[in-house]
Amino acid sequence: MQRRLLGKTGYEVSEIGLGCWQLGGDFGPVGDETARQILGKARSLEVNFWDTADVYGDGQSESRIGAFTDKKGVIIATKVGRANPLFPKGYSRKNVKESLSGSLKRLGVDTLDLAQLHTIPTAVMADGEIFNIMDDLRDEGLMRHYGASVESVEEGMICLRHEGVATLQIIFNLFRQDAVTELLPKAQSQNVGIIVRLPLASGLLSGKYSKDTQFTAQDHRNYNRDGKAFFVGETFSGLPFEKGVELADELRNLAPKGMPLSQFALRWLLDQEAVSTIIAGVTTPAQLEDNVEASKRDPLEPELIEELRDWYERKVRPHVRGHI
């Protein structure tokens, strides 16, 4: 597994990481044994960057990671800011510290490797006090580094005003390319690590869906596809599902011969120099194995990357909902 530096943290992280939202059961039931198998597969494939959050399964994802015994050399990133009583207006030092302390307990560690603000309101970011709180709690020893998971380029740029921010986690994929222009160069110039989430646009870029695909009731791809529960960009990158399926079918024709669509999408991300790691969630060990193969693929031709940018601007961007 190839590794890259995660910005100013100094951590060497696997190009393909593991998103652990699914371990909370928020995409449908994932049993304890399956969760252990996924984490075990990550270890055997040298996937050493695991991303979770306190609200995934109401703490279940963190607890499962904490209970997994073979974590030597693994960098575990968690998030803070969406649980009660923080969201949307309770971002006091006391509340943030208590929330982080809960993560420490569930993960079974004394200090968090990386704590990320979890899509907190834009107004709270713009106010700036939350970053002072994170600076203080880092200096107090609750975490070694902190960053932010954001929903838009605008929010990412706000975070980059603050020196303590070591990482940015962004929605970035072939269906949402806008970060290329301004955000990625700015982050790179400030040595801020870029963590890519939703690299496969909630599975659309796996190429396995049809317009008739159904999702379980507890899966956000069912109940949030139009943004009824939370930010619409978190589900299918803001694309209407049927349009996303149509565009994924079109994109398949642009992929190099013999390269699965999912690996094509991940390889495109790895060809962005500013990207440190990609966190794709999985519900089976085999899916993780497939993701890791993208790291072994040759870089895409520059002409193809240009073609994909033009295709995005013409065919995709007009259909994306939610702030980009």
PDB file of C-alpha atoms in Angstrom:
ATOM      1  CA  MET A   1       0.000   0.000   0.000  1.00  0.00           C
ATOM      2  CA  GLN A   2       1.352   3.401  -1.009  1.00  0.00           C
ATOM      3  CA  ARG A   3       1.398   6.033   1.738  1.00  0.00           C
ATOM      4  CA  ARG A   4       1.275   9.819   1.741  1.00  0.00           C
ATOM      5  CA  LEU A   5       1.888  12.500   4.344  1.00  0.00           C
ATOM      6  CA  LEU A   6      -1.262  13.820   5.997  1.00  0.00           C
ATOM      7  CA  GLY A   7      -0.250  17.463   5.905  1.00  0.00           C
ATOM      8  CA  LYS A   8       1.289  19.024   8.969  1.00  0.00           C
ATOM      9  CA  THR A   9       0.292  16.066  11.176  1.00  0.00           C
ATOM     10  CA  GLY A  10       3.350  14.203   9.899  1.00  0.00           C
ATOM     11  CA  TYR A  11       1.314  10.975   9.812  1.00  0.00           C
ATOM     12  CA  GLU A  12       2.073   8.618   6.936  1.00  0.00           C
ATOM     13  CA  VAL A  13      -1.332   7.331   5.896  1.00  0.00           C
ATOM     14  CA  SER A  14      -2.448   4.781   3.329  1.00  0.00           C
ATOM     15  CA  GLU A  15      -3.686   6.253   0.050  1.00  0.00           C
ATOM     16  CA  ILE A  16      -6.885   4.285   0.542  1.00  0.00           C
ATOM     17  CA  GLY A  17      -8.355   4.655   4.009  1.00  0.00           C
ATOM     18  CA  LEU A  18     -11.385   3.125   5.674  1.00  0.00           C
ATOM     19  CA  GLY A  19     -14.561   5.084   6.273  1.00  0.00           C
ATOM     20  CA  CYS A  20     -16.355   3.621   9.279  1.00  0.00           C
ATOM     21  CA  TRP A  21     -19.811   5.194   9.009  1.00  0.00           C
ATOM     22  CA  GLN A  22     -21.129   1.810   7.873  1.00  0.00           C
ATOM     23  CA  LEU A  23     -19.862   0.199  11.086  1.00  0.00           C
ATOM     24  CA  GLY A  24     -22.487   2.225  12.900  1.00  0.00           C
ATOM     25  CA  GLY A  25     -25.253   0.483  10.963  1.00  0.00           C
ATOM     26  CA  ASP A  26     -26.430   3.696   9.307  1.00  0.00           C
ATOM     27  CA  PHE A  27     -26.490   2.045   5.860  1.00  0.00           C
ATOM     28  CA  GLY A  28     -28.317  -1.024   7.101  1.00  0.00           C
ATOM     29  CA  PRO A  29     -27.362  -3.683   9.639  1.00  0.00           C
ATOM     30  CA  VAL A  30     -23.684  -4.672   9.904  1.00  0.00           C
ATOM     31  CA  GLY A  31     -23.115  -7.396  12.490  1.00  0.00           C
ATOM     32  CA  ASP A  32     -20.251  -7.528  14.973  1.00  0.00           C
ATOM     33  CA  GLU A  33     -18.520 -10.345  13.101  1.00  0.00           C
ATOM     34  CA  THR A  34     -18.723  -8.533   9.753  1.00  0.00           C
ATOM     35  CA  ALA A  35     -17.353  -5.400  11.409  1.00  0.00           C
ATOM     36  CA  ARG A  36     -14.405  -7.398  12.783  1.00  0.00           C
ATOM     37  CA  GLN A  37     -13.781  -8.931   9.365  1.00  0.00           C
ATOM     38  CA  ILE A  38     -13.733  -5.485   7.724  1.00  0.00           C
ATOM     39  CA  LEU A  39     -11.259  -4.134  10.279  1.00  0.00           C
ATOM     40  CA  GLY A  40      -9.169  -7.288   9.964  1.00  0.00           C
ATOM     41  CA  LYS A  41      -9.106  -6.951   6.181  1.00  0.00           C
ATOM     42  CA  ALA A  42      -7.981  -3.327   6.577  1.00  0.00           C
ATOM     43  CA  ARG A  43      -5.058  -4.524   8.677  1.00  0.00           C
ATOM     44  CA  SER A  44      -4.057  -7.237   6.215  1.00  0.00           C
ATOM     45  CA  LEU A  45      -4.190  -4.751   3.315  1.00  0.00           C
ATOM     46  CA  GLU A  46      -2.143  -2.172   5.270  1.00  0.00           C
ATOM     47  CA  VAL A  47      -5.008   0.322   5.284  1.00  0.00           C
ATOM     48  CA  ASN A  48      -3.834   2.332   8.287  1.00  0.00           C
ATOM     49  CA  PHE A  49      -6.166   5.349   8.279  1.00  0.00           C
ATOM     50  CA  TRP A  50      -9.615   4.730   9.807  1.00  0.00           C
ATOM     51  CA  ASP A  51     -12.212   7.477   9.998  1.00  0.00           C
ATOM     52  CA  THR A  52     -15.174   7.393  12.361  1.00  0.00           C
ATOM     53  CA  ALA A  53     -17.405   9.755  14.358  1.00  0.00           C
ATOM     54  CA  ASP A  54     -19.175   9.863  17.700  1.00  0.00           C
ATOM     55  CA  VAL A  55     -22.599   9.881  16.017  1.00  0.00           C
ATOM     56  CA  TYR A  56     -22.081   6.874  13.740  1.00  0.00           C
ATOM     57  CA  GLY A  57     -24.534   4.409  15.206  1.00  0.00           C
ATOM     58  CA  ASP A  58     -24.715   6.599  18.331  1.00  0.00           C
ATOM     59  CA  GLY A  59     -21.160   5.585  19.241  1.00  0.00           C
ATOM     60  CA  GLN A  60     -21.284   2.017  17.903  1.00  0.00           C
ATOM     61  CA  SER A  61     -18.664   2.628  15.200  1.00  0.00           C
ATOM     62  CA  GLU A  62     -16.178   4.042  17.720  1.00  0.00           C
ATOM     63  CA  SER A  63     -16.900   1.230  20.187  1.00  0.00           C
ATOM     64  CA  ARG A  64     -16.299  -1.455  17.562  1.00  0.00           C
ATOM     65  CA  ILE A  65     -12.972   0.120  16.647  1.00  0.00           C
ATOM     66  CA  GLY A  66     -12.087   0.409  20.318  1.00  0.00           C
ATOM     67  CA  ALA A  67     -12.847  -3.276  20.883  1.00  0.00           C
ATOM     68  CA  PHE A  68     -10.703  -4.375  17.935  1.00  0.00           C
ATOM     69  CA  THR A  69      -7.383  -5.419  19.447  1.00  0.00           C
ATOM     70  CA  ASP A  70      -4.967  -5.254  16.482  1.00  0.00           C
ATOM     71  CA  LYS A  71      -4.620  -1.503  15.940  1.00  0.00           C
ATOM     72  CA  LYS A  72      -0.846  -1.013  16.190  1.00  0.00           C
ATOM     73  CA  GLY A  73       0.242   1.622  13.681  1.00  0.00           C
ATOM     74  CA  VAL A  74      -3.325   2.596  12.769  1.00  0.00           C
ATOM     75  CA  ILE A  75      -4.221   6.303  12.706  1.00  0.00           C
ATOM     76  CA  ILE A  76      -7.775   6.726  13.984  1.00  0.00           C
ATOM     77  CA  ALA A  77      -9.619   9.921  13.168  1.00  0.00           C
ATOM     78  CA  THR A  78     -12.934  10.752  14.782  1.00  0.00           C
ATOM     79  CA  LYS A  79     -15.291  13.716  14.681  1.00  0.00           C
ATOM     80  CA  VAL A  80     -17.063  16.062  17.062  1.00  0.00           C
ATOM     81  CA  GLY A  81     -19.907  18.492  16.579  1.00  0.00           C
ATOM     82  CA  ARG A  82     -23.112  16.760  15.481  1.00  0.00           C
ATOM     83  CA  ALA A  83     -24.193  15.113  18.725  1.00  0.00           C
ATOM     84  CA  ASN A  84     -26.400  16.727  21.356  1.00  0.00           C
ATOM     85  CA  PRO A  85     -25.986  19.185  22.987  1.00  0.00           C
ATOM     86  CA  LEU A  86     -23.493  20.679  20.515  1.00  0.00           C
ATOM     87  CA  PHE A  87     -25.449  20.872  17.272  1.00  0.00           C
ATOM     88  CA  PRO A  88     -26.523  23.429  16.214  1.00  0.00           C
ATOM     89  CA  LYS A  89     -25.793  26.120  18.842  1.00  0.00           C
ATOM     90  CA  GLY A  90     -24.117  24.465  21.831  1.00  0.00           C
ATOM     91  CA  TYR A  91     -20.428  24.730  20.925  1.00  0.00           C
ATOM     92  CA  SER A  92     -19.120  25.671  24.370  1.00  0.00           C
ATOM     93  CA  ARG A  93     -15.709  24.531  25.577  1.00  0.00           C
ATOM     94  CA  LYS A  94     -17.410  22.332  28.185  1.00  0.00           C
ATOM     95  CA  ASN A  95     -19.649  20.586  25.650  1.00  0.00           C
ATOM     96  CA  VAL A  96     -16.851  20.016  23.141  1.00  0.00           C
ATOM     97  CA  LYS A  97     -14.571  18.593  25.821  1.00  0.00           C
ATOM     98  CA  GLU A  98     -17.260  16.256  27.149  1.00  0.00           C
ATOM     99  CA  SER A  99     -18.016  15.003  23.644  1.00  0.00           C
ATOM    100  CA  LEU A 100     -14.338  14.337  22.911  1.00  0.00           C
ATOM    101  CA  SER A 101     -13.968  12.607  26.276  1.00  0.00           C
ATOM    102  CA  GLY A 102     -16.752  10.233  25.255  1.00  0.00           C
ATOM    103  CA  SER A 103     -14.860   9.382  22.074  1.00  0.00           C
ATOM    104  CA  LEU A 104     -11.687   8.743  24.070  1.00  0.00           C
ATOM    105  CA  LYS A 105     -13.568   6.281  26.260  1.00  0.00           C
ATOM    106  CA  ARG A 106     -15.250   4.415  23.395  1.00  0.00           C
ATOM    107  CA  LEU A 107     -12.016   4.184  21.403  1.00  0.00           C
ATOM    108  CA  GLY A 108     -10.070   3.126  24.487  1.00  0.00           C
ATOM    109  CA  VAL A 109      -7.257   5.650  24.083  1.00  0.00           C
ATOM    110  CA  ASP A 110      -5.752   8.431  26.181  1.00  0.00           C
ATOM    111  CA  THR A 111      -5.264  10.853  23.283  1.00  0.00           C
ATOM    112  CA  LEU A 112      -7.060  11.072  19.936  1.00  0.00           C
ATOM    113  CA  ASP A 113      -4.833  10.926  16.855  1.00  0.00           C
ATOM    114  CA  LEU A 114      -7.073  13.367  14.989  1.00  0.00           C
ATOM    115  CA  ALA A 115     -10.330  15.066  16.016  1.00  0.00           C
ATOM    116  CA  GLN A 116     -12.344  16.729  13.266  1.00  0.00           C
ATOM    117  CA  LEU A 117     -15.117  19.289  13.533  1.00  0.00           C
ATOM    118  CA  HIS A 118     -18.072  17.459  12.026  1.00  0.00           C
ATOM    119  CA  THR A 119     -19.934  19.590   9.464  1.00  0.00           C
ATOM    120  CA  ILE A 120     -20.741  22.241  12.043  1.00  0.00           C
ATOM    121  CA  PRO A 121     -22.795  25.290  10.959  1.00  0.00           C
ATOM    122  CA  THR A 122     -21.016  27.750   8.685  1.00  0.00           C
ATOM    123  CA  ALA A 123     -21.803  30.610  11.061  1.00  0.00           C
ATOM    124  CA  VAL A 124     -20.008  28.809  13.914  1.00  0.00           C
ATOM    125  CA  MET A 125     -16.927  28.372  11.720  1.00  0.00           C
ATOM    126  CA  ALA A 126     -17.022  31.999  10.620  1.00  0.00           C
ATOM    127  CA  ASP A 127     -17.232  33.208  14.225  1.00  0.00           C
ATOM    128  CA  GLY A 128     -13.902  31.497  14.873  1.00  0.00           C
ATOM    129  CA  GLU A 129     -14.197  30.736  18.595  1.00  0.00           C
ATOM    130  CA  ILE A 130     -14.583  27.018  17.939  1.00  0.00           C
ATOM    131  CA  PHE A 131     -11.029  26.949  16.580  1.00  0.00           C
ATOM    132  CA  ASN A 132      -9.719  28.602  19.769  1.00  0.00           C
ATOM    133  CA  ILE A 133     -11.484  25.877  21.753  1.00  0.00           C
ATOM    134  CA  MET A 134      -9.902  23.160  19.630  1.00  0.00           C
ATOM    135  CA  ASP A 135      -6.480  24.790  20.020  1.00  0.00           C
ATOM    136  CA  ASP A 136      -6.895  24.755  23.815  1.00  0.00           C
ATOM    137  CA  LEU A 137      -8.092  21.141  23.969  1.00  0.00           C
ATOM    138  CA  ARG A 138      -5.269  20.011  21.706  1.00  0.00           C
ATOM    139  CA  ASP A 139      -2.772  21.769  23.962  1.00  0.00           C
ATOM    140  CA  GLU A 140      -4.484  20.114  26.932  1.00  0.00           C
ATOM    141  CA  GLY A 141      -3.753  16.715  25.381  1.00  0.00           C
ATOM    142  CA  LEU A 142      -7.174  15.472  24.288  1.00  0.00           C
ATOM    143  CA  MET A 143      -5.946  15.137  20.704  1.00  0.00           C
ATOM    144  CA  ARG A 144      -2.647  15.377  18.884  1.00  0.00           C
ATOM    145  CA  HIS A 145      -4.103  17.235  15.903  1.00  0.00           C
ATOM    146  CA  TYR A 146      -7.433  18.578  14.778  1.00  0.00           C
ATOM    147  CA  GLY A 147      -9.125  19.305  11.486  1.00  0.00           C
ATOM    148  CA  ALA A 148     -12.567  19.811  10.019  1.00  0.00           C
ATOM    149  CA  SER A 149     -15.008  17.905   7.860  1.00  0.00           C
ATOM    150  CA  VAL A 150     -16.865  20.392   5.677  1.00  0.00           C
ATOM    151  CA  GLU A 151     -19.689  20.448   3.162  1.00  0.00           C
ATOM    152  CA  SER A 152     -18.523  23.129   0.734  1.00  0.00           C
ATOM    153  CA  VAL A 153     -15.537  24.912  -0.748  1.00  0.00           C
ATOM    154  CA  GLU A 154     -16.610  28.057   1.119  1.00  0.00           C
ATOM    155  CA  GLU A 155     -16.450  26.278   4.485  1.00  0.00           C
ATOM    156  CA  GLY A 156     -13.085  24.787   3.630  1.00  0.00           C
ATOM    157  CA  MET A 157     -11.687  28.219   2.875  1.00  0.00           C
ATOM    158  CA  ILE A 158     -12.968  29.517   6.226  1.00  0.00           C
ATOM    159  CA  CYS A 159     -11.146  26.699   8.018  1.00  0.00           C
ATOM    160  CA  LEU A 160      -7.915  27.498   6.211  1.00  0.00           C
ATOM    161  CA  ARG A 161      -7.833  30.889   7.940  1.00  0.00           C
ATOM    162  CA  HIS A 162      -6.886  29.106  11.170  1.00  0.00           C
ATOM    163  CA  GLU A 163      -3.334  27.853  11.654  1.00  0.00           C
ATOM    164  CA  GLY A 164      -4.329  25.033  14.018  1.00  0.00           C
ATOM    165  CA  VAL A 165      -6.339  23.239  11.320  1.00  0.00           C
ATOM    166  CA  ALA A 166      -4.158  20.313  10.214  1.00  0.00           C
ATOM    167  CA  THR A 167      -6.600  18.505   7.921  1.00  0.00           C
ATOM    168  CA  LEU A 168      -9.676  19.113   5.808  1.00  0.00           C
ATOM    169  CA  GLN A 169     -12.150  16.390   4.968  1.00  0.00           C
ATOM    170  CA  ILE A 170     -14.120  17.282   1.860  1.00  0.00           C
ATOM    171  CA  ILE A 171     -16.788  15.918  -0.467  1.00  0.00           C
ATOM    172  CA  PHE A 172     -14.778  15.378  -3.634  1.00  0.00           C
ATOM    173  CA  ASN A 173     -15.282  13.016  -6.539  1.00  0.00           C
ATOM    174  CA  LEU A 174     -15.918  12.889 -10.284  1.00  0.00           C
ATOM    175  CA  PHE A 175     -19.423  14.207  -9.598  1.00  0.00           C
ATOM    176  CA  ARG A 176     -18.158  17.111  -7.455  1.00  0.00           C
ATOM    177  CA  GLN A 177     -14.885  18.535  -8.746  1.00  0.00           C
ATOM    178  CA  ASP A 178     -14.974  22.210  -7.717  1.00  0.00           C
ATOM    179  CA  ALA A 179     -12.317  21.895  -5.004  1.00  0.00           C
ATOM    180  CA  VAL A 180      -9.670  21.530  -7.726  1.00  0.00           C
ATOM    181  CA  THR A 181      -9.675  25.220  -8.610  1.00  0.00           C
ATOM    182  CA  GLU A 182      -9.036  27.045  -5.333  1.00  0.00           C
ATOM    183  CA  LEU A 183      -9.378  24.888  -2.238  1.00  0.00           C
ATOM    184  CA  LEU A 184      -6.825  22.187  -3.014  1.00  0.00           C
ATOM    185  CA  PRO A 185      -4.018  24.578  -4.025  1.00  0.00           C
ATOM    186  CA  LYS A 186      -4.651  26.703  -0.905  1.00  0.00           C
ATOM    187  CA  ALA A 187      -4.601  23.668   1.383  1.00  0.00           C
ATOM    188  CA  GLN A 188      -1.449  22.364  -0.247  1.00  0.00           C
ATOM    189  CA  SER A 189       0.318  25.707   0.178  1.00  0.00           C
ATOM    190  CA  GLN A 190      -0.514  25.637   3.899  1.00  0.00           C
ATOM    191  CA  ASN A 191       0.470  21.974   4.341  1.00  0.00           C
ATOM    192  CA  VAL A 192      -3.065  20.975   5.297  1.00  0.00           C
ATOM    193  CA  GLY A 193      -3.838  17.326   4.614  1.00  0.00           C
ATOM    194  CA  ILE A 194      -6.830  16.558   2.385  1.00  0.00           C
ATOM    195  CA  ILE A 195      -9.055  13.625   3.329  1.00  0.00           C
ATOM    196  CA  VAL A 196     -11.583  12.760   0.635  1.00  0.00           C
ATOM    197  CA  ARG A 197     -14.998  11.515   1.667  1.00  0.00           C
ATOM    198  CA  LEU A 198     -17.845  10.294  -0.531  1.00  0.00           C
ATOM    199  CA  PRO A 199     -15.298   9.329  -3.219  1.00  0.00           C
ATOM    200  CA  LEU A 200     -17.872   7.082  -4.896  1.00  0.00           C
ATOM    201  CA  ALA A 201     -20.815   9.464  -4.414  1.00  0.00           C
ATOM    202  CA  SER A 202     -22.668   7.156  -2.006  1.00  0.00           C
ATOM    203  CA  GLY A 203     -22.033   4.232  -4.331  1.00  0.00           C
ATOM    204  CA  LEU A 204     -23.176   5.801  -7.601  1.00  0.00           C
ATOM    205  CA  LEU A 205     -19.604   5.614  -8.904  1.00  0.00           C
ATOM    206  CA  SER A 206     -19.395   1.921  -8.111  1.00  0.00           C
ATOM    207  CA  GLY A 207     -21.405   1.425 -11.288  1.00  0.00           C
ATOM    208  CA  LYS A 208     -23.572  -1.189  -9.590  1.00  0.00           C
ATOM    209  CA  TYR A 209     -26.854   0.732  -9.358  1.00  0.00           C
ATOM    210  CA  SER A 210     -29.774   0.944 -11.737  1.00  0.00           C
ATOM    211  CA  LYS A 211     -32.709   3.333 -11.546  1.00  0.00           C
ATOM    212  CA  ASP A 212     -34.672   0.496  -9.917  1.00  0.00           C
ATOM    213  CA  THR A 213     -32.174  -0.052  -7.069  1.00  0.00           C
ATOM    214  CA  GLN A 214     -33.865   0.031  -3.642  1.00  0.00           C
ATOM    215  CA  PHE A 215     -32.237   0.869  -0.288  1.00  0.00           C
ATOM    216  CA  THR A 216     -33.324  -0.133   3.207  1.00  0.00           C
ATOM    217  CA  ALA A 217     -35.429   2.209   5.307  1.00  0.00           C
ATOM    218  CA  GLN A 218     -32.524   3.073   7.662  1.00  0.00           C
ATOM    219  CA  ASP A 219     -30.139   3.828   4.777  1.00  0.00           C
ATOM    220  CA  HIS A 220     -29.628   7.558   4.141  1.00  0.00           C
ATOM    221  CA  ARG A 221     -29.636   6.775   0.411  1.00  0.00           C
ATOM    222  CA  ASN A 222     -33.332   6.124   0.941  1.00  0.00           C
ATOM    223  CA  TYR A 223     -34.460   8.744   3.444  1.00  0.00           C
ATOM    224  CA  ASN A 224     -32.070  11.601   2.551  1.00  0.00           C
ATOM    225  CA  ARG A 225     -31.809  11.414  -1.227  1.00  0.00           C
ATOM    226  CA  ASP A 226     -33.607  14.777  -1.437  1.00  0.00           C
ATOM    227  CA  GLY A 227     -32.016  16.305   1.675  1.00  0.00           C
ATOM    228  CA  LYS A 228     -34.969  15.783   4.012  1.00  0.00           C
ATOM    229  CA  ALA A 229     -32.824  14.658   6.979  1.00  0.00           C
ATOM    230  CA  PHE A 230     -29.521  16.527   6.505  1.00  0.00           C
ATOM    231  CA  PHE A 231     -27.436  18.243   3.821  1.00  0.00           C
ATOM    232  CA  VAL A 232     -28.435  16.914   0.409  1.00  0.00           C
ATOM    233  CA  GLY A 233     -24.810  16.880  -0.785  1.00  0.00           C
ATOM    234  CA  GLU A 234     -24.033  14.077   1.681  1.00  0.00           C
ATOM    235  CA  THR A 235     -26.184  11.686  -0.367  1.00  0.00           C
ATOM    236  CA  PHE A 236     -25.214  10.940  -3.972  1.00  0.00           C
ATOM    237  CA  SER A 237     -23.111  14.151  -3.848  1.00  0.00           C
ATOM    238  CA  GLY A 238     -26.321  16.123  -4.318  1.00  0.00           C
ATOM    239  CA  LEU A 239     -27.348  14.534  -7.606  1.00  0.00           C
ATOM    240  CA  PRO A 240     -30.898  13.252  -8.088  1.00  0.00           C
ATOM    241  CA  PHE A 241     -30.527   9.464  -7.943  1.00  0.00           C
ATOM    242  CA  GLU A 242     -31.866   8.695 -11.413  1.00  0.00           C
ATOM    243  CA  LYS A 243     -29.674  11.366 -13.009  1.00  0.00           C
ATOM    244  CA  GLY A 244     -26.660  10.005 -11.106  1.00  0.00           C
ATOM    245  CA  VAL A 245     -27.245   6.499 -12.450  1.00  0.00           C
ATOM    246  CA  GLU A 246     -27.507   7.899 -15.965  1.00  0.00           C
ATOM    247  CA  LEU A 247     -24.263   9.884 -15.588  1.00  0.00           C
ATOM    248  CA  ALA A 248     -22.417   6.907 -14.089  1.00  0.00           C
ATOM    249  CA  ASP A 249     -23.368   4.837 -17.138  1.00  0.00           C
ATOM    250  CA  GLU A 250     -22.028   7.607 -19.372  1.00  0.00           C
ATOM    251  CA  LEU A 251     -18.821   7.880 -17.339  1.00  0.00           C
ATOM    252  CA  ARG A 252     -18.139   4.179 -17.762  1.00  0.00           C
ATOM    253  CA  ASN A 253     -17.448   4.841 -21.426  1.00  0.00           C
ATOM    254  CA  LEU A 254     -14.619   7.231 -20.522  1.00  0.00           C
ATOM    255  CA  ALA A 255     -12.782   4.760 -18.285  1.00  0.00           C
ATOM    256  CA  PRO A 256      -9.637   3.053 -19.607  1.00  0.00           C
ATOM    257  CA  LYS A 257     -10.330  -0.399 -20.999  1.00  0.00           C
ATOM    258  CA  GLY A 258     -10.489  -3.049 -18.285  1.00  0.00           C
ATOM    259  CA  MET A 259     -10.688  -0.595 -15.375  1.00  0.00           C
ATOM    260  CA  PRO A 260     -13.829  -0.923 -13.221  1.00  0.00           C
ATOM    261  CA  LEU A 261     -15.738   2.321 -12.732  1.00  0.00           C
ATOM    262  CA  SER A 262     -15.094   2.359  -8.976  1.00  0.00           C
ATOM    263  CA  GLN A 263     -11.331   2.087  -9.450  1.00  0.00           C
ATOM    264  CA  PHE A 264     -11.458   4.699 -12.215  1.00  0.00           C
ATOM    265  CA  ALA A 265     -13.141   7.120  -9.803  1.00  0.00           C
ATOM    266  CA  LEU A 266     -10.630   6.422  -7.027  1.00  0.00           C
ATOM    267  CA  ARG A 267      -7.645   6.627  -9.381  1.00  0.00           C
ATOM    268  CA  TRP A 268      -8.798  10.069 -10.550  1.00  0.00           C
ATOM    269  CA  LEU A 269      -8.768  11.212  -6.925  1.00  0.00           C
ATOM    270  CA  LEU A 270      -5.299   9.794  -6.306  1.00  0.00           C
ATOM    271  CA  ASP A 271      -4.052  11.719  -9.325  1.00  0.00           C
ATOM    272  CA  GLN A 272      -4.843  14.953  -7.460  1.00  0.00           C
ATOM    273  CA  GLU A 273      -1.515  15.823  -5.840  1.00  0.00           C
ATOM    274  CA  ALA A 274      -3.082  17.581  -2.826  1.00  0.00           C
ATOM    275  CA  VAL A 275      -5.051  14.487  -1.756  1.00  0.00           C
ATOM    276  CA  SER A 276      -3.568  12.621   1.212  1.00  0.00           C
ATOM    277  CA  THR A 277      -6.034   9.777   1.620  1.00  0.00           C
ATOM    278  CA  ILE A 278      -9.450   8.610   0.447  1.00  0.00           C
ATOM    279  CA  ILE A 279     -11.992   7.166   2.863  1.00  0.00           C
ATOM    280  CA  ALA A 280     -14.529   4.918   1.205  1.00  0.00           C
ATOM    281  CA  GLY A 281     -16.971   3.109   3.438  1.00  0.00           C
ATOM    282  CA  VAL A 282     -17.613  -0.593   2.911  1.00  0.00           C
ATOM    283  CA  THR A 283     -20.048  -3.190   4.179  1.00  0.00           C
ATOM    284  CA  THR A 284     -17.951  -6.214   3.162  1.00  0.00           C
ATOM    285  CA  PRO A 285     -14.208  -6.997   3.214  1.00  0.00           C
ATOM    286  CA  ALA A 286     -14.319  -7.646  -0.551  1.00  0.00           C
ATOM    287  CA  GLN A 287     -15.342  -4.042  -1.228  1.00  0.00           C
ATOM    288  CA  LEU A 288     -12.279  -2.796   0.636  1.00  0.00           C
ATOM    289  CA  GLU A 289     -10.069  -5.147  -1.376  1.00  0.00           C
ATOM    290  CA  ASP A 290     -11.522  -3.719  -4.580  1.00  0.00           C
ATOM    291  CA  ASN A 291     -10.879  -0.134  -3.421  1.00  0.00           C
ATOM    292  CA  VAL A 292      -7.254  -0.880  -2.595  1.00  0.00           C
ATOM    293  CA  GLU A 293      -6.653  -2.081  -6.158  1.00  0.00           C
ATOM    294  CA  ALA A 294      -7.073   1.530  -7.331  1.00  0.00           C
ATOM    295  CA  SER A 295      -3.840   2.440  -5.563  1.00  0.00           C
ATOM    296  CA  LYS A 296      -2.012  -0.044  -7.800  1.00  0.00           C
ATOM    297  CA  ARG A 297      -3.384   1.372 -11.050  1.00  0.00           C
ATOM    298  CA  ASP A 298      -1.301   3.591 -13.318  1.00  0.00           C
ATOM    299  CA  PRO A 299      -2.073   7.322 -13.209  1.00  0.00           C
ATOM    300  CA  LEU A 300      -4.637   8.542 -15.722  1.00  0.00           C
ATOM    301  CA  GLU A 301      -3.441  10.395 -18.794  1.00  0.00           C
ATOM    302  CA  PRO A 302      -3.488  14.222 -18.422  1.00  0.00           C
ATOM    303  CA  GLU A 303      -5.681  14.499 -21.522  1.00  0.00           C
ATOM    304  CA  LEU A 304      -8.268  12.231 -19.919  1.00  0.00           C
ATOM    305  CA  ILE A 305      -8.262  14.298 -16.726  1.00  0.00           C
ATOM    306  CA  GLU A 306      -8.930  17.418 -18.828  1.00  0.00           C
ATOM    307  CA  GLU A 307     -11.744  15.613 -20.641  1.00  0.00           C
ATOM    308  CA  LEU A 308     -13.282  14.595 -17.317  1.00  0.00           C
ATOM    309  CA  ARG A 309     -13.187  18.196 -16.090  1.00  0.00           C
ATOM    310  CA  ASP A 310     -14.970  19.421 -19.210  1.00  0.00           C
ATOM    311  CA  TRP A 311     -17.499  16.586 -18.937  1.00  0.00           C
ATOM    312  CA  TYR A 312     -18.210  17.547 -15.310  1.00  0.00           C
ATOM    313  CA  GLU A 313     -18.806  21.203 -16.144  1.00  0.00           C
ATOM    314  CA  ARG A 314     -21.129  20.397 -19.037  1.00  0.00           C
ATOM    315  CA  LYS A 315     -22.960  17.300 -17.910  1.00  0.00           C
ATOM    316  CA  VAL A 316     -22.839  17.063 -14.117  1.00  0.00           C
ATOM    317  CA  ARG A 317     -22.507  20.405 -12.360  1.00  0.00           C
ATOM    318  CA  PRO A 318     -25.857  21.830 -13.566  1.00  0.00           C
ATOM    319  CA  HIS A 319     -27.644  18.976 -11.747  1.00  0.00           C
ATOM    320  CA  VAL A 320     -25.797  19.144  -8.395  1.00  0.00           C
ATOM    321  CA  ARG A 321     -27.980  20.348  -5.533  1.00  0.00           C
ATOM    322  CA  GLY A 322     -26.734  21.980  -2.340  1.00  0.00           C
ATOM    323  CA  HIS A 323     -23.839  24.404  -1.952  1.00  0.00           C
ATOM    324  CA  ILE A 324     -20.688  23.242  -3.717  1.00  0.00           C
TER     325      ILE A 324
END
